[in-house]
Every structure is written in C-alpha cells, then in structure tokens.
Coordinates of C-alpha atoms in Angstrom, one line a residue:
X277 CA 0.0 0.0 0.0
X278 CA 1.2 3.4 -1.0
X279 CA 1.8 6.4 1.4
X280 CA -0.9 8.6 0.2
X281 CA -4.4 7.9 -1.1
X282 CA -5.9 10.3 -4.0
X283 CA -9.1 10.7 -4.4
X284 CA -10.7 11.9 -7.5
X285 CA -12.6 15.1 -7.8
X286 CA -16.2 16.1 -7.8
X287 CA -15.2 17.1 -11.7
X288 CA -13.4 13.6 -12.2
X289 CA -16.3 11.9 -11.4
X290 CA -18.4 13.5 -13.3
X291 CA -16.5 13.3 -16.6
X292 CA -15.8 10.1 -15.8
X293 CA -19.5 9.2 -15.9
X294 CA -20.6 11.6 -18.5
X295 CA -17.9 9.3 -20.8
X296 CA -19.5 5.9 -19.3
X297 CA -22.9 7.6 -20.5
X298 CA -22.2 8.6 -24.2
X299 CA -18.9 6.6 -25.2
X300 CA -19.2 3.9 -27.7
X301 CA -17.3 1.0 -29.6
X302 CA -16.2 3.1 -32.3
X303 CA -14.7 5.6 -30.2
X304 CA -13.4 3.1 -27.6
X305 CA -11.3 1.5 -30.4
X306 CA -10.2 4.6 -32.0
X307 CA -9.1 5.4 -28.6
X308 CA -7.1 2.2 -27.6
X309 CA -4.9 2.0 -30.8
X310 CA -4.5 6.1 -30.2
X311 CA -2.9 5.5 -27.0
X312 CA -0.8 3.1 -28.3
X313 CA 1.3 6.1 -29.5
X314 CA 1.9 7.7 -25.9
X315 CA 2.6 4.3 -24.7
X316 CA 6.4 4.5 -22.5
X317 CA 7.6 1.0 -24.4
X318 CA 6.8 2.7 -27.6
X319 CA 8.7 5.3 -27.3
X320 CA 11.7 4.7 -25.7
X321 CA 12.0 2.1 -28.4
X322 CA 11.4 5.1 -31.0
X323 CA 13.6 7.0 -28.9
X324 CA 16.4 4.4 -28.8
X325 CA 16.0 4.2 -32.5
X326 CA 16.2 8.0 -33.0
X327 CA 19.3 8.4 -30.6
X328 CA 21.0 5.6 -32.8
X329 CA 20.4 6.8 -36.6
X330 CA 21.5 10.1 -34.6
X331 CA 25.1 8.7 -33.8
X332 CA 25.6 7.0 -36.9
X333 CA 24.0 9.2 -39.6
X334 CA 22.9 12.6 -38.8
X335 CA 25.8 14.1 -36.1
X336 CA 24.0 17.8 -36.1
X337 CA 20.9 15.7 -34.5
X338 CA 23.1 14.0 -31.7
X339 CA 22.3 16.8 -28.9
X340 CA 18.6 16.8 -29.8
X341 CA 18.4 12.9 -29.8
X342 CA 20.4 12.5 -27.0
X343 CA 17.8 14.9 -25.2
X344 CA 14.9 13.0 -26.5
X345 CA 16.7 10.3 -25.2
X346 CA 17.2 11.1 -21.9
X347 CA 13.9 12.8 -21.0
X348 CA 11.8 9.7 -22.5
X349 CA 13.9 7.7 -20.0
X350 CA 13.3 10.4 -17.0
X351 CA 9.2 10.2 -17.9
X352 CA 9.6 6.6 -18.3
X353 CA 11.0 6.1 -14.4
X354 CA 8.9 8.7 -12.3
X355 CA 5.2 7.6 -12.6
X356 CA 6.6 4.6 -11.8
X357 CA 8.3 5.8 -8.7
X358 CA 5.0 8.5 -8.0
X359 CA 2.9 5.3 -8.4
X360 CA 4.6 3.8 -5.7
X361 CA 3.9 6.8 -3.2
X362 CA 0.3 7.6 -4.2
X363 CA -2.3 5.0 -4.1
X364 CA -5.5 6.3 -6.5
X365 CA -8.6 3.9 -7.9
X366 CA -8.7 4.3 -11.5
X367 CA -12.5 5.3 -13.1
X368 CA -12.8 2.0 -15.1
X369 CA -13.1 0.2 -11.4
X370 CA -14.9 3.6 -9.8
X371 CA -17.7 4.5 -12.1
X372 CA -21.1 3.6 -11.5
X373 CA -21.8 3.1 -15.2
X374 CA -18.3 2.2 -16.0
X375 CA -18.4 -0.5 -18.2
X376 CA -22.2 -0.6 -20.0
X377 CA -20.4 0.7 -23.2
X378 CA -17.6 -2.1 -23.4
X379 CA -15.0 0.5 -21.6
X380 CA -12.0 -1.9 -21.1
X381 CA -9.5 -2.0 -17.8
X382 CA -6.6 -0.6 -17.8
X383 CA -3.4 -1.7 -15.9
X384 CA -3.7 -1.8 -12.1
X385 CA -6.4 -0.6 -10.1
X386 CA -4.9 1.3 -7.7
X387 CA -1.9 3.4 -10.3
X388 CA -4.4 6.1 -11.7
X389 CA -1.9 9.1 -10.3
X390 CA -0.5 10.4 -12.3
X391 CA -0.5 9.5 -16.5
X392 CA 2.4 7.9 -17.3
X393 CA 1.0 8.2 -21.1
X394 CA 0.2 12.4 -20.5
X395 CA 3.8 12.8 -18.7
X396 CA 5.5 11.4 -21.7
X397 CA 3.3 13.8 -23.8
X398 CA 3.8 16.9 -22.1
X399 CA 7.5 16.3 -21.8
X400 CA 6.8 16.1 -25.9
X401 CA 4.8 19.3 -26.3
X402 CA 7.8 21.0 -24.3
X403 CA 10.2 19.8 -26.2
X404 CA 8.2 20.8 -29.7
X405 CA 9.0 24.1 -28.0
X406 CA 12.2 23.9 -30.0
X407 CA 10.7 23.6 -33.4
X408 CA 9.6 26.5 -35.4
X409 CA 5.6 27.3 -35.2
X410 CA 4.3 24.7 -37.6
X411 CA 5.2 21.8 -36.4
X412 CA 5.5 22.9 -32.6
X413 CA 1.7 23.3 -33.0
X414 CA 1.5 20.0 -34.8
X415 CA 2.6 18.6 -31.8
X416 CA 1.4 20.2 -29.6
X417 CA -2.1 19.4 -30.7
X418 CA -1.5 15.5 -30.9
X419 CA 0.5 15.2 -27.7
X420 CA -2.9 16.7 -26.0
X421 CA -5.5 14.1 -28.1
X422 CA -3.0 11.2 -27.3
X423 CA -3.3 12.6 -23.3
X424 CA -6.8 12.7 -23.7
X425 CA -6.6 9.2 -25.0
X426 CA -6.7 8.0 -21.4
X427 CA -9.3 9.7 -20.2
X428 CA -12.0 8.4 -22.8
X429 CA -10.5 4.9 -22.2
X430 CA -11.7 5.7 -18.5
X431 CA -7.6 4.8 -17.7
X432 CA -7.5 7.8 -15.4
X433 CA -9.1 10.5 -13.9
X434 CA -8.6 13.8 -16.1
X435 CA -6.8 15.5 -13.0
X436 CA -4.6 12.5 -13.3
X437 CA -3.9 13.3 -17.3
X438 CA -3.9 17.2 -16.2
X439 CA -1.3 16.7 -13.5
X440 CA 1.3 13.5 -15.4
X441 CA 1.3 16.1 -18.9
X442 CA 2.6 19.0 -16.5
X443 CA 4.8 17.1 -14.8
X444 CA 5.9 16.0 -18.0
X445 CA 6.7 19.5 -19.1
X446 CA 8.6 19.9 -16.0
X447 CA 11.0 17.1 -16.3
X448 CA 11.9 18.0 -20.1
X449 CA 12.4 21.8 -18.7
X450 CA 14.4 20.8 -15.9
X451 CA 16.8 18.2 -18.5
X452 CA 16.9 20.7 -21.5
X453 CA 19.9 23.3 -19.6
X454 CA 21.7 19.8 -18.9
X455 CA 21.0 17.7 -22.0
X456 CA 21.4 20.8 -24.6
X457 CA 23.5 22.8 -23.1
X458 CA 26.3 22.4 -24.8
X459 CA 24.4 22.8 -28.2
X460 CA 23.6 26.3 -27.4
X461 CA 27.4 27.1 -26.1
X462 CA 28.6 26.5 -29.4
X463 CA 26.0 28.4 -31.3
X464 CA 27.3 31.1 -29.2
X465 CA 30.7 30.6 -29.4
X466 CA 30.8 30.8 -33.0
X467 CA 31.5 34.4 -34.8

C-alpha cells in the first residue's frame, strides 16, 4: 500500500461518468490504438531508435536525440516511482456506469496518479517548444488528443492526465539546460 491515497474530484467523477454515459465502440477502439502512440515501451524504443540513426548518420541531430533520449527515459522512471507513493482507484473500477459501453481496464487498479501516457506527452509538447511554429503546433495538438486518450478509455481520472502532462513538461524543462547545453554554447561561441 502506497503512502498517500488520491481521491478523484467532484469534476473527475463526473466526466468520468458523462464518458460511461455517451462513449461507444467506435470511439473506444479509435481510442485504444491512439494511446498506443503515448505508450512508454513505444517510445523509448522510438527513442532508442532516434538516438541511434542520430550517432551514426545525422551528427548535427546528436544533442537533440540525446535529449529525446534522456527525458523519454526520465518520464519513463517517475510515474513509476510516483505510483509507488500515491495509491488512486482508476475510473474504469470507480464509475457507476463504467463498463455498459464495453470501456475496457486498464493496468492496475490502484496506479491512476499520475499519467504515465500524459507525462510522456507533455514532456513532448515542451520539447516541440524547440521547433519552429508549424510543427510545434502540430505537436502540440496531438500530444494533448493522445493525453486525452486515457481519459476516454476511463484509464485515469482527467486531473490524473492534467497533472502527469505538466509534470511532464517539468522534467523535459528541468533536463533541456543539462542535456542541450552544450548545443547552445557553441551556437554562441561561433562568430
């Protein structure tokens, strides 16, 4: 048993069940493979596989991999450890009307707090912070649907989504000065 016990919010719930109410197959499906993409084996394997073509083929991309790299790794470890302190039921097991539309489980009952899926997507969207304003956007806009992902699926409680995608921005903040540092002192150094 975990240290602290979370309890969802007067808002959780009721999404929660408004979801339970009006979800359906279709969108349960869609929603499933979705997720798939903000999945933590997925991409540190895309990371891993980024970080490599990196080394070997594209050396002006090593900083920016090795960032990736290092901050998919960071976002892979904490909701782990976080999940481990904080005890929190997840929806699928809380709502009422949970599963008359076919809503599947998801993972362990009791690891709703926080996203693992929404940190590695916020730590995404801050990172897309480094890309000029088409694709940052881009990003931006499909890290937040794949984060929404969960809640649909009824995986977590949207406070739970809401609090792993700004911890997630937090991490790849607190890593960028460390992991592409460097990359900035020589754009400065040079005339």
């Amino acid at each position: 048993m975990a240290l602290v016990t979370v309890k969802p919010t007067r808002i959780d719930t009721v999404i929660a069940n408004e979801i339970a109410d009006h979800t359906n197959s279709g969108l349960e499906q869609t929603a499933q493979t979705l997720t798939w993409a903000a999945d933590e084996h997925v991409l540190l394997a895309l990371a891993a596989a980024g970080w490599l073509y990196a080394q070997l083929r594209r050396p002006e991309a090593r900083p920016a991999a090795n960032h990736i790299l290092a901050v998919t790794l960071v976002t892979a470890m904490i909701p782990h450890a976080l999940k481990s302190v904080f005890d929190q039921t997840r929806p699928d097991r809380m709502t009422v009307r949970g599963h008359r539309n076919g809503v599947p489980f998801s993972g362990r009952a009791r690891n709703a707090f926080p996203s693992g899926h929404a940190m590695h997507m916020g730590a995404l969207a801050s990172a897309a912070g480094l890309l000029p304003t088409g694709p940052r956007r881009t990003v931006r806009v499909i890290t937040v649907a794949l984060s929404l992902t969960r809640v649909v699926l009824l995986a977590h409680w949207a406070s739970d989504v809401v609090a792993g995608f700004s911890l997630g921005v937090a991490v790849e903040r607190l890593l960028r000065p460390l992991t592409l540092a460097r990359r900035r002192h020589h754009r400065r150094v040079r005339p």
